[in-house]
mmCIF file of C-alpha atoms in Angstrom:
data_model
loop_
_atom_site.group_PDB
_atom_site.id
_atom_site.type_symbol
_atom_site.label_atom_id
_atom_site.label_comp_id
_atom_site.label_asym_id
_atom_site.label_seq_id
_atom_site.Cartn_x
_atom_site.Cartn_y
_atom_site.Cartn_z
ATOM 1 C CA MET A 20 59.489 55.344 -18.514
ATOM 2 C CA GLU A 21 55.277 55.802 -18.399
ATOM 3 C CA THR A 22 52.792 56.355 -20.830
ATOM 4 C CA SER A 23 49.425 57.224 -20.701
ATOM 5 C CA ALA A 24 48.761 53.536 -22.328
ATOM 6 C CA GLU A 25 49.962 52.409 -19.078
ATOM 7 C CA HIS A 26 48.556 54.230 -16.614
ATOM 8 C CA SER A 27 44.765 53.560 -18.670
ATOM 9 C CA GLY A 28 46.003 49.354 -19.332
ATOM 10 C CA PRO A 29 44.356 48.360 -16.240
ATOM 11 C CA ALA A 30 41.706 50.305 -15.805
ATOM 12 C CA ARG A 31 40.413 49.534 -19.108
ATOM 13 C CA ARG A 32 41.131 45.820 -18.700
ATOM 14 C CA ARG A 33 39.524 46.369 -15.338
ATOM 15 C CA GLY A 34 36.757 48.148 -17.577
ATOM 16 C CA ARG A 35 36.654 45.466 -19.667
ATOM 17 C CA TRP A 36 36.238 42.592 -17.868
ATOM 18 C CA ARG A 37 33.482 44.103 -16.081
ATOM 19 C CA THR A 38 31.956 45.090 -19.391
ATOM 20 C CA GLY A 39 32.677 41.613 -20.093
ATOM 21 C CA ALA A 40 31.037 40.003 -17.013
ATOM 22 C CA ARG A 41 28.164 42.452 -17.579
ATOM 23 C CA SER A 42 27.776 40.793 -21.011
ATOM 24 C CA ARG A 43 28.190 37.191 -20.004
ATOM 25 C CA GLU A 44 24.816 37.897 -17.712
ATOM 26 C CA ARG A 45 22.907 39.706 -20.161
ATOM 27 C CA ILE A 46 23.686 37.071 -22.445
ATOM 28 C CA LEU A 47 22.331 34.132 -19.660
ATOM 29 C CA GLU A 48 19.480 36.210 -19.038
ATOM 30 C CA ALA A 49 18.835 36.327 -22.555
ATOM 31 C CA ALA A 50 19.005 32.402 -22.805
ATOM 32 C CA ARG A 51 16.665 31.731 -19.874
ATOM 33 C CA SER A 52 13.878 33.605 -21.576
ATOM 34 C CA CYS A 53 14.551 31.895 -25.265
ATOM 35 C CA PHE A 54 14.776 28.578 -24.282
ATOM 36 C CA ALA A 55 11.829 29.051 -22.052
ATOM 37 C CA GLN A 56 10.589 30.669 -24.625
ATOM 38 C CA HIS A 57 10.912 29.036 -27.782
ATOM 39 C CA GLY A 58 11.886 25.426 -26.412
ATOM 40 C CA TYR A 59 15.568 24.286 -26.566
ATOM 41 C CA ASP A 60 15.305 23.329 -30.214
ATOM 42 C CA ARG A 61 14.060 26.647 -31.910
ATOM 43 C CA ALA A 62 16.284 28.772 -29.730
ATOM 44 C CA THR A 63 18.875 29.874 -31.712
ATOM 45 C CA VAL A 64 22.806 31.746 -30.671
ATOM 46 C CA ARG A 65 21.877 34.445 -33.229
ATOM 47 C CA GLU A 66 18.694 35.422 -31.490
ATOM 48 C CA ILE A 67 19.765 35.323 -27.880
ATOM 49 C CA ALA A 68 22.885 36.978 -29.233
ATOM 50 C CA GLY A 69 20.596 39.941 -30.488
ATOM 51 C CA ALA A 70 18.315 40.352 -27.355
ATOM 52 C CA ALA A 71 21.551 40.421 -25.295
ATOM 53 C CA GLY A 72 22.540 42.745 -27.579
ATOM 54 C CA VAL A 73 26.068 41.488 -28.206
ATOM 55 C CA ASP A 74 27.335 40.070 -30.929
ATOM 56 C CA PRO A 75 26.857 35.865 -32.035
ATOM 57 C CA ALA A 76 30.460 35.642 -31.719
ATOM 58 C CA MET A 77 30.675 36.757 -28.197
ATOM 59 C CA VAL A 78 28.049 33.818 -27.248
ATOM 60 C CA HIS A 79 30.714 31.243 -28.598
ATOM 61 C CA TYR A 80 33.618 32.915 -26.975
ATOM 62 C CA PHE A 81 31.961 32.692 -23.386
ATOM 63 C CA PHE A 82 29.686 29.362 -23.931
ATOM 64 C CA GLY A 83 31.264 27.591 -27.114
ATOM 65 C CA SER A 84 27.618 26.026 -27.764
ATOM 66 C CA LYS A 85 24.230 26.171 -27.874
ATOM 67 C CA SER A 86 24.037 23.229 -25.630
ATOM 68 C CA ARG A 87 26.768 24.363 -23.112
ATOM 69 C CA LEU A 88 25.230 27.426 -22.939
ATOM 70 C CA PHE A 89 21.703 25.983 -21.958
ATOM 71 C CA VAL A 90 23.822 23.252 -19.436
ATOM 72 C CA THR A 91 24.903 26.822 -17.609
ATOM 73 C CA ALA A 92 21.852 28.757 -18.396
ATOM 74 C CA MET A 93 19.719 26.689 -16.121
ATOM 75 C CA GLU A 94 22.764 26.233 -13.707
ATOM 76 C CA PHE A 95 23.475 22.248 -13.740
ATOM 77 C CA PRO A 96 25.237 20.706 -11.381
ATOM 78 C CA VAL A 97 27.885 19.396 -14.128
ATOM 79 C CA ASN A 98 27.206 18.829 -17.931
ATOM 80 C CA PRO A 99 25.772 15.830 -18.766
ATOM 81 C CA ILE A 100 27.558 15.864 -22.001
ATOM 82 C CA ASP A 101 30.730 16.096 -20.487
ATOM 83 C CA GLU A 102 29.850 13.253 -18.069
ATOM 84 C CA ILE A 103 28.108 11.104 -20.521
ATOM 85 C CA THR A 104 31.316 11.902 -22.758
ATOM 86 C CA GLU A 105 33.809 10.676 -19.944
ATOM 87 C CA ALA A 106 31.750 7.985 -19.204
ATOM 88 C CA LEU A 107 31.604 6.011 -22.247
ATOM 89 C CA ASP A 108 35.784 6.508 -22.445
ATOM 90 C CA ALA A 109 35.613 4.739 -18.956
ATOM 91 C CA ASP A 110 35.039 0.428 -18.421
ATOM 92 C CA PRO A 111 31.972 -0.497 -20.092
ATOM 93 C CA GLU A 112 31.569 -3.010 -17.188
ATOM 94 C CA GLU A 113 31.266 0.191 -14.414
ATOM 95 C CA LEU A 114 29.339 2.298 -16.388
ATOM 96 C CA GLY A 115 26.054 2.027 -14.727
ATOM 97 C CA GLY A 116 27.605 2.664 -11.221
ATOM 98 C CA ARG A 117 29.360 5.836 -12.689
ATOM 99 C CA ILE A 118 26.276 7.669 -13.803
ATOM 100 C CA VAL A 119 24.486 6.920 -11.143
ATOM 101 C CA ARG A 120 27.433 7.825 -8.311
ATOM 102 C CA ARG A 121 28.117 11.210 -10.423
ATOM 103 C CA PHE A 122 24.472 12.101 -10.350
ATOM 104 C CA VAL A 123 24.545 11.507 -7.287
ATOM 105 C CA GLU A 124 27.215 13.057 -6.473
ATOM 106 C CA SER A 125 26.463 16.651 -8.508
ATOM 107 C CA TRP A 126 22.683 17.329 -6.829
ATOM 108 C CA ASP A 127 23.936 16.336 -3.312
ATOM 109 C CA ALA A 128 26.292 19.456 -4.261
ATOM 110 C CA SER A 129 23.844 22.213 -4.967
ATOM 111 C CA PRO A 130 20.838 20.697 -3.699
ATOM 112 C CA GLY A 131 17.285 21.929 -4.704
ATOM 113 C CA ALA A 132 18.892 25.276 -6.821
ATOM 114 C CA GLY A 133 18.632 26.575 -10.366
ATOM 115 C CA PRO A 134 15.679 25.775 -13.180
ATOM 116 C CA LEU A 135 16.376 22.092 -13.203
ATOM 117 C CA ALA A 136 15.249 21.336 -9.654
ATOM 118 C CA ALA A 137 12.536 23.982 -9.997
ATOM 119 C CA LEU A 138 10.750 21.834 -12.453
ATOM 120 C CA LEU A 139 11.252 18.351 -10.569
ATOM 121 C CA ARG A 140 9.781 20.420 -7.386
ATOM 122 C CA SER A 141 6.801 21.996 -10.489
ATOM 123 C CA PRO A 142 6.426 19.600 -13.424
ATOM 124 C CA GLY A 143 3.355 21.583 -14.569
ATOM 125 C CA ASP A 144 5.122 24.163 -16.197
ATOM 126 C CA GLU A 145 4.291 23.197 -19.931
ATOM 127 C CA ARG A 146 6.834 25.809 -21.295
ATOM 128 C CA SER A 147 9.779 24.004 -18.788
ATOM 129 C CA GLU A 148 9.109 20.789 -19.976
ATOM 130 C CA THR A 149 9.298 21.341 -23.472
ATOM 131 C CA MET A 150 12.123 23.072 -22.823
ATOM 132 C CA PHE A 151 13.792 20.606 -20.937
ATOM 133 C CA SER A 152 12.530 17.743 -22.867
ATOM 134 C CA GLU A 153 14.171 18.890 -26.526
ATOM 135 C CA TYR A 154 16.872 19.444 -24.861
ATOM 136 C CA ILE A 155 16.986 16.062 -23.288
ATOM 137 C CA ARG A 156 15.763 14.430 -26.472
ATOM 138 C CA ARG A 157 18.329 16.166 -28.504
ATOM 139 C CA GLU A 158 21.623 16.100 -26.810
ATOM 140 C CA ILE A 159 21.027 13.859 -23.873
ATOM 141 C CA ALA A 160 19.765 10.873 -25.718
ATOM 142 C CA GLY A 161 21.610 12.171 -29.128
ATOM 143 C CA HIS A 162 24.748 11.453 -27.359
ATOM 144 C CA LEU A 163 24.222 8.517 -25.685
ATOM 145 C CA ILE A 164 21.905 6.185 -27.990
ATOM 146 C CA PRO A 165 24.332 5.927 -30.434
ATOM 147 C CA ALA A 166 26.958 4.153 -27.859
ATOM 148 C CA ILE A 167 24.579 1.660 -26.423
ATOM 149 C CA PRO A 168 24.035 -1.979 -28.640
ATOM 150 C CA GLY A 169 20.854 -4.024 -28.580
ATOM 151 C CA GLU A 170 16.924 -2.914 -29.219
ATOM 152 C CA ASP A 171 15.391 -0.300 -28.410
ATOM 153 C CA PRO A 172 18.075 1.731 -27.229
ATOM 154 C CA GLU A 173 15.660 5.222 -27.205
ATOM 155 C CA LEU A 174 13.691 3.606 -24.629
ATOM 156 C CA ARG A 175 16.255 1.914 -22.587
ATOM 157 C CA ALA A 176 17.992 6.130 -22.778
ATOM 158 C CA GLU A 177 14.529 7.354 -21.658
ATOM 159 C CA LEU A 178 14.256 4.431 -18.676
ATOM 160 C CA ILE A 179 17.909 5.599 -17.855
ATOM 161 C CA GLY A 180 16.312 9.143 -17.668
ATOM 162 C CA SER A 181 13.325 7.848 -15.567
ATOM 163 C CA HIS A 182 14.977 6.154 -13.010
ATOM 164 C CA LEU A 183 17.630 9.066 -12.667
ATOM 165 C CA ILE A 184 14.516 11.247 -12.129
ATOM 166 C CA GLY A 185 12.631 9.618 -10.292
ATOM 167 C CA LEU A 186 15.672 8.870 -7.700
ATOM 168 C CA ALA A 187 16.209 12.297 -7.812
ATOM 169 C CA LEU A 188 12.744 13.136 -6.876
ATOM 170 C CA SER A 189 12.196 10.159 -3.891
ATOM 171 C CA ARG A 190 15.787 11.858 -2.311
ATOM 172 C CA TYR A 191 15.886 15.196 -2.871
ATOM 173 C CA VAL A 192 12.137 16.115 -2.955
ATOM 174 C CA LEU A 193 10.124 13.430 -0.874
ATOM 175 C CA GLY A 194 13.047 12.837 1.550
ATOM 176 C CA LEU A 195 12.264 9.157 1.600
ATOM 177 C CA GLU A 196 14.347 7.198 4.367
ATOM 178 C CA PRO A 197 16.639 5.605 3.831
ATOM 179 C CA LEU A 198 17.317 6.250 0.370
ATOM 180 C CA ALA A 199 17.252 9.827 1.306
ATOM 181 C CA SER A 200 20.846 9.405 3.865
ATOM 182 C CA ALA A 201 22.466 6.244 1.243
ATOM 183 C CA THR A 202 25.757 7.836 0.329
ATOM 184 C CA PRO A 203 26.547 7.908 -3.812
ATOM 185 C CA GLU A 204 28.544 4.471 -3.096
ATOM 186 C CA THR A 205 25.765 2.886 -1.737
ATOM 187 C CA LEU A 206 23.219 4.255 -4.916
ATOM 188 C CA ALA A 207 25.741 3.410 -7.442
ATOM 189 C CA THR A 208 26.408 0.081 -5.988
ATOM 190 C CA TRP A 209 22.434 -0.719 -5.754
ATOM 191 C CA MET A 210 21.531 1.272 -8.615
ATOM 192 C CA GLY A 211 24.604 0.674 -10.803
ATOM 193 C CA PRO A 212 23.556 -2.334 -12.350
ATOM 194 C CA ALA A 213 20.065 -1.548 -12.865
ATOM 195 C CA ILE A 214 21.268 0.680 -15.518
ATOM 196 C CA GLN A 215 24.308 -1.572 -16.724
ATOM 197 C CA TYR A 216 21.224 -3.555 -17.651
ATOM 198 C CA TYR A 217 19.699 -0.954 -19.884
ATOM 199 C CA LEU A 218 23.020 0.377 -21.422
ATOM 200 C CA ALA A 219 24.057 -3.378 -22.215
ATOM 201 C CA GLY A 220 20.280 -4.121 -24.378
ATOM 202 C CA THR A 221 19.580 -7.337 -22.901
ATOM 203 C CA THR A 222 16.458 -8.329 -22.196
ATOM 204 C CA ALA A 223 17.314 -9.796 -19.371
ATOM 205 C CA PRO A 224 19.587 -8.146 -16.430
ATOM 206 C CA ARG A 225 23.435 -9.526 -16.742
ATOM 207 C CA GLY A 226 25.774 -9.157 -13.165
ATOM 208 C CA PRO A 227 29.621 -9.099 -14.580
ATOM 209 C CA GLN A 228 30.031 -12.319 -12.753
ATOM 210 C CA GLN A 229 28.005 -14.042 -15.188
ATOM 211 C CA GLY A 230 29.789 -12.567 -18.414
ATOM 212 C CA MET B 6 -51.268 -9.407 2.397
ATOM 213 C CA GLU B 7 -49.438 -5.947 2.521
ATOM 214 C CA THR B 8 -48.626 -4.024 5.937
ATOM 215 C CA SER B 9 -47.879 0.407 5.928
ATOM 216 C CA ALA B 10 -44.286 -1.418 6.167
ATOM 217 C CA GLU B 11 -43.965 -3.135 3.065
ATOM 218 C CA HIS B 12 -45.092 -0.200 1.305
ATOM 219 C CA SER B 13 -42.325 2.317 3.180
ATOM 220 C CA GLY B 14 -40.042 0.135 2.807
ATOM 221 C CA PRO B 15 -38.584 1.075 -0.646
ATOM 222 C CA ALA B 16 -38.928 4.527 -0.074
ATOM 223 C CA ARG B 17 -36.856 4.148 3.182
ATOM 224 C CA ARG B 18 -34.631 2.045 1.024
ATOM 225 C CA ARG B 19 -33.803 4.809 -1.361
ATOM 226 C CA GLY B 20 -33.670 7.051 1.509
ATOM 227 C CA ARG B 21 -31.140 5.314 3.450
ATOM 228 C CA TRP B 22 -29.477 5.080 0.158
ATOM 229 C CA ARG B 23 -29.010 8.551 -0.307
ATOM 230 C CA THR B 24 -28.012 8.924 3.331
ATOM 231 C CA GLY B 25 -25.620 6.403 2.811
ATOM 232 C CA ALA B 26 -24.493 8.002 -0.365
ATOM 233 C CA ARG B 27 -23.774 11.381 1.520
ATOM 234 C CA SER B 28 -21.948 9.755 4.418
ATOM 235 C CA ARG B 29 -19.651 7.963 2.172
ATOM 236 C CA GLU B 30 -19.031 11.529 0.005
ATOM 237 C CA ARG B 31 -18.802 13.281 3.558
ATOM 238 C CA ILE B 32 -16.406 10.833 5.074
ATOM 239 C CA LEU B 33 -14.026 11.046 1.691
ATOM 240 C CA GLU B 34 -14.010 14.991 1.911
ATOM 241 C CA ALA B 35 -13.129 14.572 5.668
ATOM 242 C CA ALA B 36 -10.827 12.130 4.895
ATOM 243 C CA ARG B 37 -8.475 13.920 2.527
ATOM 244 C CA SER B 38 -9.014 17.060 4.445
ATOM 245 C CA CYS B 39 -7.594 15.333 7.792
ATOM 246 C CA PHE B 40 -4.957 13.303 5.698
ATOM 247 C CA ALA B 41 -3.814 16.569 4.415
ATOM 248 C CA GLN B 42 -3.687 18.215 7.756
ATOM 249 C CA HIS B 43 -2.089 16.087 10.276
ATOM 250 C CA GLY B 44 -0.302 13.202 7.467
ATOM 251 C CA TYR B 45 -1.444 9.824 7.196
ATOM 252 C CA ASP B 46 -0.102 8.476 10.526
ATOM 253 C CA ARG B 47 -1.150 10.642 12.801
ATOM 254 C CA ALA B 48 -5.137 11.146 10.723
ATOM 255 C CA THR B 49 -7.069 8.739 12.581
ATOM 256 C CA VAL B 50 -10.047 7.047 11.748
ATOM 257 C CA ARG B 51 -11.898 8.053 14.646
ATOM 258 C CA GLU B 52 -11.387 11.859 14.133
ATOM 259 C CA ILE B 53 -12.175 11.324 10.309
ATOM 260 C CA ALA B 54 -15.542 9.955 11.987
ATOM 261 C CA GLY B 55 -15.901 13.058 14.402
ATOM 262 C CA ALA B 56 -15.326 15.333 11.239
ATOM 263 C CA ALA B 57 -17.650 14.036 9.190
ATOM 264 C CA GLY B 58 -19.961 13.834 11.533
ATOM 265 C CA VAL B 59 -20.813 9.761 11.406
ATOM 266 C CA ASP B 60 -19.994 6.973 13.716
ATOM 267 C CA PRO B 61 -16.604 5.084 13.241
ATOM 268 C CA ALA B 62 -18.420 1.981 12.595
ATOM 269 C CA MET B 63 -19.575 3.609 9.470
ATOM 270 C CA VAL B 64 -16.182 4.596 8.511
ATOM 271 C CA HIS B 65 -15.332 0.405 8.853
ATOM 272 C CA TYR B 66 -18.660 -0.450 6.791
ATOM 273 C CA PHE B 67 -18.165 1.611 3.780
ATOM 274 C CA PHE B 68 -13.822 1.561 3.803
ATOM 275 C CA GLY B 69 -12.779 -1.283 5.862
ATOM 276 C CA SER B 70 -9.148 0.425 6.812
ATOM 277 C CA LYS B 71 -7.565 3.432 7.108
ATOM 278 C CA SER B 72 -5.387 1.913 4.192
ATOM 279 C CA ARG B 73 -8.197 1.478 1.989
ATOM 280 C CA LEU B 74 -10.328 4.840 2.820
ATOM 281 C CA PHE B 75 -6.652 6.535 2.241
ATOM 282 C CA VAL B 76 -6.171 4.980 -1.498
ATOM 283 C CA THR B 77 -10.255 5.849 -2.168
ATOM 284 C CA ALA B 78 -9.963 8.885 -1.257
ATOM 285 C CA MET B 79 -6.901 9.853 -3.208
ATOM 286 C CA GLU B 80 -8.327 8.391 -6.180
ATOM 287 C CA PHE B 81 -5.941 5.629 -6.692
ATOM 288 C CA PRO B 82 -6.295 3.963 -9.901
ATOM 289 C CA VAL B 83 -5.537 0.376 -7.735
ATOM 290 C CA ASN B 84 -5.154 -0.408 -4.257
ATOM 291 C CA PRO B 85 -1.207 -0.661 -4.589
ATOM 292 C CA ILE B 86 -1.674 -3.239 -1.360
ATOM 293 C CA ASP B 87 -3.625 -5.761 -3.030
ATOM 294 C CA GLU B 88 -1.646 -5.498 -6.527
ATOM 295 C CA ILE B 89 1.456 -6.141 -4.090
ATOM 296 C CA THR B 90 -0.388 -9.554 -2.399
ATOM 297 C CA GLU B 91 -1.889 -10.213 -5.213
ATOM 298 C CA ALA B 92 1.869 -9.947 -7.216
ATOM 299 C CA LEU B 93 3.753 -11.979 -4.323
ATOM 300 C CA ASP B 94 1.153 -15.266 -4.570
ATOM 301 C CA ALA B 95 2.641 -15.643 -7.799
ATOM 302 C CA ASP B 96 5.362 -16.780 -9.873
ATOM 303 C CA PRO B 97 7.958 -14.752 -8.211
ATOM 304 C CA GLU B 98 10.306 -14.736 -10.885
ATOM 305 C CA GLU B 99 7.661 -12.901 -13.263
ATOM 306 C CA LEU B 100 6.854 -10.587 -10.309
ATOM 307 C CA GLY B 101 9.111 -7.515 -11.543
ATOM 308 C CA GLY B 102 7.421 -7.804 -15.141
ATOM 309 C CA ARG B 103 4.020 -7.981 -13.137
ATOM 310 C CA ILE B 104 4.537 -5.033 -10.991
ATOM 311 C CA VAL B 105 5.350 -3.017 -14.051
ATOM 312 C CA ARG B 106 2.677 -3.983 -16.651
ATOM 313 C CA ARG B 107 -0.372 -3.576 -13.610
ATOM 314 C CA PHE B 108 1.097 0.109 -12.298
ATOM 315 C CA VAL B 109 1.014 0.915 -16.250
ATOM 316 C CA GLU B 110 -2.178 -0.605 -17.214
ATOM 317 C CA SER B 111 -3.897 1.513 -14.158
ATOM 318 C CA TRP B 112 -2.288 4.502 -14.537
ATOM 319 C CA ASP B 113 -3.088 4.092 -18.389
ATOM 320 C CA ALA B 114 -6.746 3.992 -17.658
ATOM 321 C CA SER B 115 -6.914 6.911 -15.660
ATOM 322 C CA PRO B 116 -4.154 9.171 -16.788
ATOM 323 C CA GLY B 117 -3.322 12.681 -14.549
ATOM 324 C CA ALA B 118 -7.014 12.245 -12.407
ATOM 325 C CA GLY B 119 -6.921 12.419 -8.497
ATOM 326 C CA PRO B 120 -4.659 13.612 -6.147
ATOM 327 C CA LEU B 121 -1.675 11.626 -6.747
ATOM 328 C CA ALA B 122 -1.234 13.036 -10.085
ATOM 329 C CA ALA B 123 -1.765 16.347 -8.890
ATOM 330 C CA LEU B 124 1.579 15.458 -6.675
ATOM 331 C CA LEU B 125 3.579 14.228 -9.686
ATOM 332 C CA ARG B 126 2.389 18.042 -11.146
ATOM 333 C CA SER B 127 3.640 19.517 -8.211
ATOM 334 C CA PRO B 128 5.828 18.224 -5.721
ATOM 335 C CA GLY B 129 6.433 21.050 -3.728
ATOM 336 C CA ASP B 130 3.364 20.474 -1.185
ATOM 337 C CA GLU B 131 4.913 19.560 1.901
ATOM 338 C CA ARG B 132 1.467 18.399 3.221
ATOM 339 C CA SER B 133 0.865 15.966 0.106
ATOM 340 C CA GLU B 134 4.231 15.289 0.425
ATOM 341 C CA THR B 135 3.944 13.968 3.891
ATOM 342 C CA MET B 136 1.217 12.628 3.807
ATOM 343 C CA PHE B 137 2.128 10.086 0.941
ATOM 344 C CA SER B 138 5.707 9.517 2.108
ATOM 345 C CA GLU B 139 4.038 8.481 5.323
ATOM 346 C CA TYR B 140 1.218 6.164 3.191
ATOM 347 C CA ILE B 141 4.623 4.920 1.095
ATOM 348 C CA ARG B 142 6.515 4.180 4.050
ATOM 349 C CA ARG B 143 3.978 2.706 6.754
ATOM 350 C CA GLU B 144 1.825 0.696 3.966
ATOM 351 C CA ILE B 145 3.608 0.078 0.777
ATOM 352 C CA ALA B 146 6.856 -0.997 2.080
ATOM 353 C CA GLY B 147 5.392 -2.888 5.022
ATOM 354 C CA HIS B 148 3.837 -4.754 3.083
ATOM 355 C CA LEU B 149 6.762 -5.354 0.387
ATOM 356 C CA ILE B 150 9.918 -4.823 2.515
ATOM 357 C CA PRO B 151 9.098 -8.088 4.622
ATOM 358 C CA ALA B 152 8.744 -10.396 1.450
ATOM 359 C CA ILE B 153 11.801 -9.377 -0.124
ATOM 360 C CA PRO B 154 15.263 -11.439 0.690
ATOM 361 C CA GLY B 155 18.932 -10.054 1.065
ATOM 362 C CA GLU B 156 20.456 -6.666 2.180
ATOM 363 C CA ASP B 157 18.483 -3.265 2.386
ATOM 364 C CA PRO B 158 15.066 -4.290 1.913
ATOM 365 C CA GLU B 159 13.942 -0.738 2.863
ATOM 366 C CA LEU B 160 16.501 1.297 0.028
ATOM 367 C CA ARG B 161 15.518 -1.410 -2.243
ATOM 368 C CA ALA B 162 11.871 -0.946 -2.031
ATOM 369 C CA GLU B 163 12.704 2.810 -2.232
ATOM 370 C CA LEU B 164 14.468 1.774 -5.635
ATOM 371 C CA ILE B 165 11.315 0.376 -6.834
ATOM 372 C CA GLY B 166 8.850 2.959 -5.940
ATOM 373 C CA SER B 167 11.643 5.682 -7.221
ATOM 374 C CA HIS B 168 11.838 4.135 -10.923
ATOM 375 C CA LEU B 169 7.840 3.499 -11.044
ATOM 376 C CA ILE B 170 7.542 7.649 -10.097
ATOM 377 C CA GLY B 171 9.834 8.456 -12.501
ATOM 378 C CA LEU B 172 8.361 6.505 -15.144
ATOM 379 C CA ALA B 173 4.921 7.636 -14.122
ATOM 380 C CA LEU B 174 6.814 11.452 -14.272
ATOM 381 C CA SER B 175 8.685 11.139 -18.295
ATOM 382 C CA ARG B 176 5.239 8.825 -19.659
ATOM 383 C CA TYR B 177 2.256 11.093 -18.338
ATOM 384 C CA VAL B 178 3.516 14.504 -17.236
ATOM 385 C CA LEU B 179 6.626 14.889 -19.235
ATOM 386 C CA GLY B 180 5.186 13.131 -22.520
ATOM 387 C CA LEU B 181 9.056 11.607 -23.322
ATOM 388 C CA GLU B 182 8.740 9.458 -26.683
ATOM 389 C CA PRO B 183 8.832 6.522 -27.531
ATOM 390 C CA LEU B 184 8.454 5.935 -23.514
ATOM 391 C CA ALA B 185 5.270 7.763 -23.848
ATOM 392 C CA SER B 186 3.818 5.583 -26.135
ATOM 393 C CA ALA B 187 5.713 2.213 -25.602
ATOM 394 C CA THR B 188 2.504 -0.714 -25.005
ATOM 395 C CA PRO B 189 2.667 -2.343 -20.983
ATOM 396 C CA GLU B 190 4.113 -4.803 -22.542
ATOM 397 C CA THR B 191 6.786 -3.810 -24.041
ATOM 398 C CA LEU B 192 7.382 -1.462 -20.766
ATOM 399 C CA ALA B 193 7.150 -4.964 -18.619
ATOM 400 C CA THR B 194 9.498 -6.528 -20.937
ATOM 401 C CA TRP B 195 12.230 -4.107 -20.380
ATOM 402 C CA MET B 196 11.551 -2.687 -16.754
ATOM 403 C CA GLY B 197 10.810 -5.853 -15.681
ATOM 404 C CA PRO B 198 14.171 -7.159 -14.745
ATOM 405 C CA ALA B 199 15.707 -3.719 -13.341
ATOM 406 C CA ILE B 200 12.510 -4.162 -10.559
ATOM 407 C CA GLN B 201 13.017 -8.308 -10.707
ATOM 408 C CA TYR B 202 16.618 -7.220 -9.743
ATOM 409 C CA TYR B 203 15.584 -5.141 -6.654
ATOM 410 C CA LEU B 204 12.986 -7.375 -5.425
ATOM 411 C CA ALA B 205 15.793 -10.730 -5.711
ATOM 412 C CA GLY B 206 18.314 -8.838 -3.533
ATOM 413 C CA THR B 207 21.636 -9.754 -5.513
ATOM 414 C CA THR B 208 24.336 -7.289 -5.775
ATOM 415 C CA ALA B 209 24.259 -8.033 -9.578
ATOM 416 C CA PRO B 210 21.171 -8.155 -11.737
ATOM 417 C CA ARG B 211 20.583 -12.018 -12.830
ATOM 418 C CA GLY B 212 17.888 -12.859 -15.386
ATOM 419 C CA PRO B 213 15.958 -16.015 -15.241
ATOM 420 C CA GLN B 214 19.061 -17.977 -17.466
ATOM 421 C CA GLN B 215 20.830 -17.272 -14.986
ATOM 422 C CA GLY B 216 19.160 -18.660 -12.526
#
């Protein structure tokens, strides 16, 4: 037995799906604009929802949090917070190598795409700088710093970040060889212990074999 | 006893000095143009002299070598080759810290000036990229690599370079705190052992106390 409701169901679902996809895209556009205009800290989910013409609940439904909305809007190849959380759960002795390997594998998978790559190509843009600096300080540093022991944890977290961004610049923008062609595994082998040293917070680097 | 030659001497010397200063400036302009157009490797002293309308001997008289001409034309705060040579002559155990300290002190002394800082602000310029990549590979890597022992010396030299350029980007362009306000000594203390590890060429970093 067919009813008009059953007939209209799929069409309405398709319609809803299309409306949802359009809303999601409008939210992402509004997010890019609001983050660029007001920075990461001052842009709010409420303001982004308003600019997209949707309810703030819809932003939470699609993206969960301001942090995830930012990562999606900026087309990050992976969510750095998920990476950090996962890495911190694993063997801390191998954390440095894991961070390098995942970073390189993620960038290799989507070279030169998205606003982050654009910033790397043109770091002089002050609005982008503010937006990314604030995101790095609040979210990445906020998650990483409490997890690393020893003195000057903020400085060491930034030294890790500066080494990774310098690697991205050398490998993907300047194309320096042999660094640009090295495998993620080779880079993890060499660079991992340097990152591990910054994480460990000793004033001199110690390898695993030195205990 | 005075002669007309003695009278005309100072005036002629001043005239020569002015001519020399003008020639020197013309050589630098020609160098910037030729290096940008043909890259570091293919630009020749002969071609630069021709473009400046002077004899190649005058280029050698003013600048000594293509490498020094490049460093002067690009307004590097220091000559990296002199720094590397000096650092390699010193205690090899403290080389990492010395490299970091000199790098930071040099950049602190002339923040944001010159074509190198311009490249850092806008690395997308392909001509600049070629020019600097070739200079780094031929001159910096050419001097540093033969001096460092162990496997993959080219890769490790580039990891040192990528960490330093990432530091410059984070400190001088993005202004990340507390990294941007840290003293050269603090940065040398933390970052020196990481550079030292890359120089030593062991697969795990060892501090001096483990050596």
